[in-house]
Coordinates of C-alpha atoms in Angstrom, one line a residue:
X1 CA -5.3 31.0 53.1
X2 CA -2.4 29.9 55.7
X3 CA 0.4 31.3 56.4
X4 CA 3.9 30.4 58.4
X5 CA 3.9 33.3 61.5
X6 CA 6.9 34.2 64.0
X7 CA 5.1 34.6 67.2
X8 CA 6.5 37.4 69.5
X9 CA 5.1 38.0 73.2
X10 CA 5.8 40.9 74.8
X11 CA 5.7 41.6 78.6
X12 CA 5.2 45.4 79.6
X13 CA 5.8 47.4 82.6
X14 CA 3.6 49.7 83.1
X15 CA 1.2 48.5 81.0
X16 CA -0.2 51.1 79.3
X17 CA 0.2 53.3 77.1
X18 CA 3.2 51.2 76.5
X19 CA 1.4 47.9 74.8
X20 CA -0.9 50.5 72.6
X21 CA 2.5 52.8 71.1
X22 CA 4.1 48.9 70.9
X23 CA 1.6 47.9 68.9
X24 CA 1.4 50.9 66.4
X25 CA 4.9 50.5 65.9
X26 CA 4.8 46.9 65.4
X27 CA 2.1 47.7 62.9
X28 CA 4.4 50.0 60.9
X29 CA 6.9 47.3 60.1
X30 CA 4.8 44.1 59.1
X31 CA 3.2 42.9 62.4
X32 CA -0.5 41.6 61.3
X33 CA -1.8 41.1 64.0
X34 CA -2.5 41.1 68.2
X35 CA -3.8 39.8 71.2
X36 CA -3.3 42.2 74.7
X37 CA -2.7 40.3 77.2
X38 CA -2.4 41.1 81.2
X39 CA 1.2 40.6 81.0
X40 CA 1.7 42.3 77.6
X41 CA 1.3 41.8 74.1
X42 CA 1.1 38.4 71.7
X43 CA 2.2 39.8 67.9
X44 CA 2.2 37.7 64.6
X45 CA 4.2 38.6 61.2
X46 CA 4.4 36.3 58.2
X47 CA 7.6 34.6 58.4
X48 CA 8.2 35.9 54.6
X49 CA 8.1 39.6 55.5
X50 CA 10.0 38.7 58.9
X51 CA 14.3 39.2 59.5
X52 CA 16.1 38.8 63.1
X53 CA 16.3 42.8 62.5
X54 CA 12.3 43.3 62.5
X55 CA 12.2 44.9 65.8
X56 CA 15.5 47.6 64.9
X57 CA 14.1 50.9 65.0
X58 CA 10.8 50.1 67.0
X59 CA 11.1 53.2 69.6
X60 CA 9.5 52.1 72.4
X61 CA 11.6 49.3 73.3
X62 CA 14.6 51.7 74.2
X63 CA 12.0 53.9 76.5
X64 CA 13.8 54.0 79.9
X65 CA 10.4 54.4 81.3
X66 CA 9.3 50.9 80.7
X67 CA 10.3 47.4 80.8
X68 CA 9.5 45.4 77.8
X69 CA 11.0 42.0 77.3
X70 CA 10.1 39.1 75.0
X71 CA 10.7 36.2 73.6
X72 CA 9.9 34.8 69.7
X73 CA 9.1 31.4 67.9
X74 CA 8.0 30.1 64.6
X75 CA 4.1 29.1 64.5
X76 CA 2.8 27.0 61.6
X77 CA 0.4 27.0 59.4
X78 CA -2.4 29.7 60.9
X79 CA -5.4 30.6 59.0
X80 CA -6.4 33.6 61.0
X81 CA -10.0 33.9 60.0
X82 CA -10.7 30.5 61.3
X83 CA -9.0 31.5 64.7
X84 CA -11.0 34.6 64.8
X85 CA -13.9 32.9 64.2
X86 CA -13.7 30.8 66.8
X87 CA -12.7 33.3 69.3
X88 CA -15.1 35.8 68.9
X89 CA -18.5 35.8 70.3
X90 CA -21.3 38.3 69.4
X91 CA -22.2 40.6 72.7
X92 CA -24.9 42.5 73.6
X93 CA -24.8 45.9 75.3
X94 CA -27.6 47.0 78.0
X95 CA -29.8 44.7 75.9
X96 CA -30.1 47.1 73.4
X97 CA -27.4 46.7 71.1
X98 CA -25.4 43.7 69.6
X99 CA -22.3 43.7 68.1
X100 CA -21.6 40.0 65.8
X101 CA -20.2 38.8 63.1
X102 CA -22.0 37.6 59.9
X103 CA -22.0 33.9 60.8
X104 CA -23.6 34.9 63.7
X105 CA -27.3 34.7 64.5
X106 CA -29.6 37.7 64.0
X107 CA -30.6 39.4 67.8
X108 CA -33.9 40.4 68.7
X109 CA -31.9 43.9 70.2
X110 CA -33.0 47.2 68.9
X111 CA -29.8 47.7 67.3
X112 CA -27.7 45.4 65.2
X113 CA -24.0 45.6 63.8
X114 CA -22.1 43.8 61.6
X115 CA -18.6 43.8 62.0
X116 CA -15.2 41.6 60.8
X117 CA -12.3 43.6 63.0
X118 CA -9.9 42.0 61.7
X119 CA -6.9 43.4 63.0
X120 CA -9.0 46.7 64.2
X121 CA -9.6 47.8 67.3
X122 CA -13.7 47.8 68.5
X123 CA -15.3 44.6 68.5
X124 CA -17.3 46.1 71.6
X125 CA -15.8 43.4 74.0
X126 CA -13.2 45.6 75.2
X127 CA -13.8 48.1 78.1
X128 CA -13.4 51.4 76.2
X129 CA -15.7 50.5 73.5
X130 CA -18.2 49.2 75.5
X131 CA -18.5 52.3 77.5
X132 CA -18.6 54.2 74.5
X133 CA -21.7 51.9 73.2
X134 CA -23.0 52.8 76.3
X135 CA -23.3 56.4 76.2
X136 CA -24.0 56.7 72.7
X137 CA -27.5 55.3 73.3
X138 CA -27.9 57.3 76.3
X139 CA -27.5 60.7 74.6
X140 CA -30.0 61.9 71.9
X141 CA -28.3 61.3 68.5
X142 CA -31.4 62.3 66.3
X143 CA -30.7 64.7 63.9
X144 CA -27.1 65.1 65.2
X145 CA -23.7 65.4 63.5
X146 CA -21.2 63.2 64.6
X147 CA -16.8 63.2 64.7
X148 CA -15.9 59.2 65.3
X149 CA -12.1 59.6 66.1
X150 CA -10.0 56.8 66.1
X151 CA -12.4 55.0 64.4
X152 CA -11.2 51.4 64.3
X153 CA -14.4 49.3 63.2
X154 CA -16.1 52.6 62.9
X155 CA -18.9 50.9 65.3
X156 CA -19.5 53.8 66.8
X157 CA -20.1 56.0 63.7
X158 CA -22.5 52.7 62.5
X159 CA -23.7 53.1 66.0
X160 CA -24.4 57.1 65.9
X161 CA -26.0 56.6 62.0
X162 CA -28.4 53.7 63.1
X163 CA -29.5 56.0 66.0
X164 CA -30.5 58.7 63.8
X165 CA -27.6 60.5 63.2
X166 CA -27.4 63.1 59.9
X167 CA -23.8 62.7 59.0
X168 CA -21.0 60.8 60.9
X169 CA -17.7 61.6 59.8
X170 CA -15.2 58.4 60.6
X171 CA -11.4 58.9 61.0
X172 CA -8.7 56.7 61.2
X173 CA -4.5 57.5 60.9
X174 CA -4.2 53.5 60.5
X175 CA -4.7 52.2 57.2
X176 CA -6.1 48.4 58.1
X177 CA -8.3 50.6 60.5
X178 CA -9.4 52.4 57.3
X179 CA -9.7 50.2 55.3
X180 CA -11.7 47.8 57.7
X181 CA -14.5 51.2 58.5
X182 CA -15.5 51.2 55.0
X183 CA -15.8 47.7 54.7
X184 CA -17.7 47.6 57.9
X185 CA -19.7 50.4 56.9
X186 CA -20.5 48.8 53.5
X187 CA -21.8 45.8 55.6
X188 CA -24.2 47.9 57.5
X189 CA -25.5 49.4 54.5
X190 CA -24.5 52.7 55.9
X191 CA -25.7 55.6 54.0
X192 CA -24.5 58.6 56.5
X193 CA -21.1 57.2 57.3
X194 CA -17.9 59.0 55.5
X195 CA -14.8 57.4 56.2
X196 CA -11.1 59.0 55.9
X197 CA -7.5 57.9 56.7
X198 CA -5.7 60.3 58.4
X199 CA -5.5 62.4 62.2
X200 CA -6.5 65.8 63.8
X201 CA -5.1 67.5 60.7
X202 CA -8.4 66.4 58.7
X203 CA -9.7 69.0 61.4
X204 CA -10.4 71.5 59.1
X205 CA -13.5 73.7 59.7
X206 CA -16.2 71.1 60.0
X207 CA -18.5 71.1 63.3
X208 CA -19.9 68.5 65.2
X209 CA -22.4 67.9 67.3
X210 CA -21.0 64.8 68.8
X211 CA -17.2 64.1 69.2
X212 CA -16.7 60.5 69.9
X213 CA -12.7 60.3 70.7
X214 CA -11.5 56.5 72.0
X215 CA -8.3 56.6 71.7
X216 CA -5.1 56.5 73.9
X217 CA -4.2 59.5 76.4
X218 CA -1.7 60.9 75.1
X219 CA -3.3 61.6 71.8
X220 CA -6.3 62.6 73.6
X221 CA -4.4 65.2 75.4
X222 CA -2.2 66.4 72.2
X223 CA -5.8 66.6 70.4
X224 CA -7.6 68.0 72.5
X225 CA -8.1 71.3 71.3
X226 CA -8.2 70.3 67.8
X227 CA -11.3 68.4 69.3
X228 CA -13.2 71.0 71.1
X229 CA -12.4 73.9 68.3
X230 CA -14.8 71.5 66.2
X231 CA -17.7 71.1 68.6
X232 CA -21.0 72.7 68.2
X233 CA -22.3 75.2 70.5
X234 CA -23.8 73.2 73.5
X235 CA -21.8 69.7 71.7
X236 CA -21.2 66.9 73.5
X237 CA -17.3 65.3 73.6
X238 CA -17.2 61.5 74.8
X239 CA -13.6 60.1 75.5
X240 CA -12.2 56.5 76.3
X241 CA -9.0 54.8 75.8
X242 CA -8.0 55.5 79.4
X243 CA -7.4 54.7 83.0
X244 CA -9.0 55.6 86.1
X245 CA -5.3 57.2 87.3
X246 CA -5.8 59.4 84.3
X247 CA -8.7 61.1 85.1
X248 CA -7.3 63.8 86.3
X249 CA -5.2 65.3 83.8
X250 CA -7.9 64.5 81.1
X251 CA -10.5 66.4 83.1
X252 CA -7.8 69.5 84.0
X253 CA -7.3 69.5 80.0
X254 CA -10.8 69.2 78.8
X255 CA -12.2 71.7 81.7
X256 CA -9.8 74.5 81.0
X257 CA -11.5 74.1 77.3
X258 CA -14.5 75.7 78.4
X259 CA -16.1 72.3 79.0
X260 CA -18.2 70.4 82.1
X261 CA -18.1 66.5 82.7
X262 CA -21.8 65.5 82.7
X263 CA -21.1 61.3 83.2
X264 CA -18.3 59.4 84.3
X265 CA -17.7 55.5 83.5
X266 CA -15.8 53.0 84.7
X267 CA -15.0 49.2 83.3
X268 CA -12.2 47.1 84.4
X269 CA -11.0 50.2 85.3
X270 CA -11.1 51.8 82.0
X271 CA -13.0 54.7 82.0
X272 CA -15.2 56.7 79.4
X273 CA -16.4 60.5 80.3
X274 CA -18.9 62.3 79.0
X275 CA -18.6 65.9 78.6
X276 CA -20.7 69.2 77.0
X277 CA -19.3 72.5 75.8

């Protein structure tokens, strides 16, 4: 179906984690969906669920520690699923791993998953999820419990299952993201894969072998503890959603944890460490 969108582009200073707290707000009052740019942030709402007061109350934009301007129009007539589909392209990850969508053709890679982000995060083209890809077939997953936090696609919990994986536990405090995991895990006939909407608080008593945590730094560094308290003795805790300037202050945390960095890796200057209790 097609709908009428206001078009809003954003341009941030600093970058980051600005656009990614912009976005969640956005998120909260109607925005459907984004594209991150290198200057900032393109967001789309329906024009029905859209007033000249949209943007009252979104937090960010009175920070005093960034700049964020922008600038709105009216676009006609989009039918998101055919812009998606001609935008994204199936990739393939150390040869051993592809990440498409269904009208895509079937790989000859060891692993294959089927995904439709949507408006979720983890299509595998972006820096942090790739990384994350990356280590996950580089660590031994067999027989392995598994945390996905900040799930998004839940790719990575498909990922950890097809690997042989006993139980992955998939969590997402966005309800699209949640919604989109189960689908996705659905598509991948999944059979070891629980999803559930929420944050750290699901945190309960459960213990994993694996933590995968690709999220933005300053949840990583508010969670932190609620990660590690859940990790297996000798468990591993793999982290993205973070700059190469911010290596420091993850490492400080997750050291004074009791915990050693074991792999470091850097994209586009993203980076995604690997660590083990």
């Amino acid at each position: 179906m097609e709908f009428s969108y206001i078009g809003y582009i954003f341009k941030v200073t600093p970058l980051q984690p600005a656009s990614e707290i912009l976005i969640a707000e956005l998120a909260e009052v109607g925005f459907e969906s984004f594209v991150e740019t290198e200057e900032g942030v393109e967001a789309y709402i329906q024009e029905k669920d859209w007033n000249e007061y949209v943007l009252e109350g979104i937090f960010i934009l009175e920070n005093p520690a960034f700049d964020i301007s922008h600038t709105y129009d009216k676009i006609e007539q989009v039918n998101w699923n055919k812009e998606w589909e001609s935008n994204f392209q199936p990739i393939t990850v150390d040869e051993v791993c592809t990440v498409r969508a269904p009208f895509h053709e079937v790989p000859t890679t060891t692993y294959d998953i089927v995904i439709e982000p949507k408006m979720s995060f983890g299509t595998g083209h972006h820096a942090t999820t790739h990384m994350m890809i990356q280590h996950i077939l580089e660590i031994d997953v067999q027989g392995k419990s598994v945390l996905d936090m900040g799930c998004g696609t839940a790719v990575l919990g498909i990922l950890a299952e097809k690997r042989g994986a006993v139980s992955v536990d998939a969590i997402d405090i966005d309800n699209w993201c949640y919604l989109n995991s189960i689908e996705n895990t659905e598509r991948n006939e999944c059979k070891l894969v629980s999803v559930y909407e929420g944050g750290a608080n699901l945190l309960i008593d459960q213990k994993y072998d694996i933590i995968i945590a690709n999220i933005n730094r300053n949840i990583l560094l508010q969670d932190m503890s609620a990660y590690v308290k859940r990790l297996s003795e000798n468990g591993i805790l793999l982290l993205s959603g973070f700059y190469e300037e911010d290596i420091e202050i993850i490492n400080s945390a997750v050291v004074a944890l009791g915990l050693k960095q074991t792999e470091k890796k850097v994209k586009n200057k993203w980076v995604g460490l690997r660590y083990q209790l």
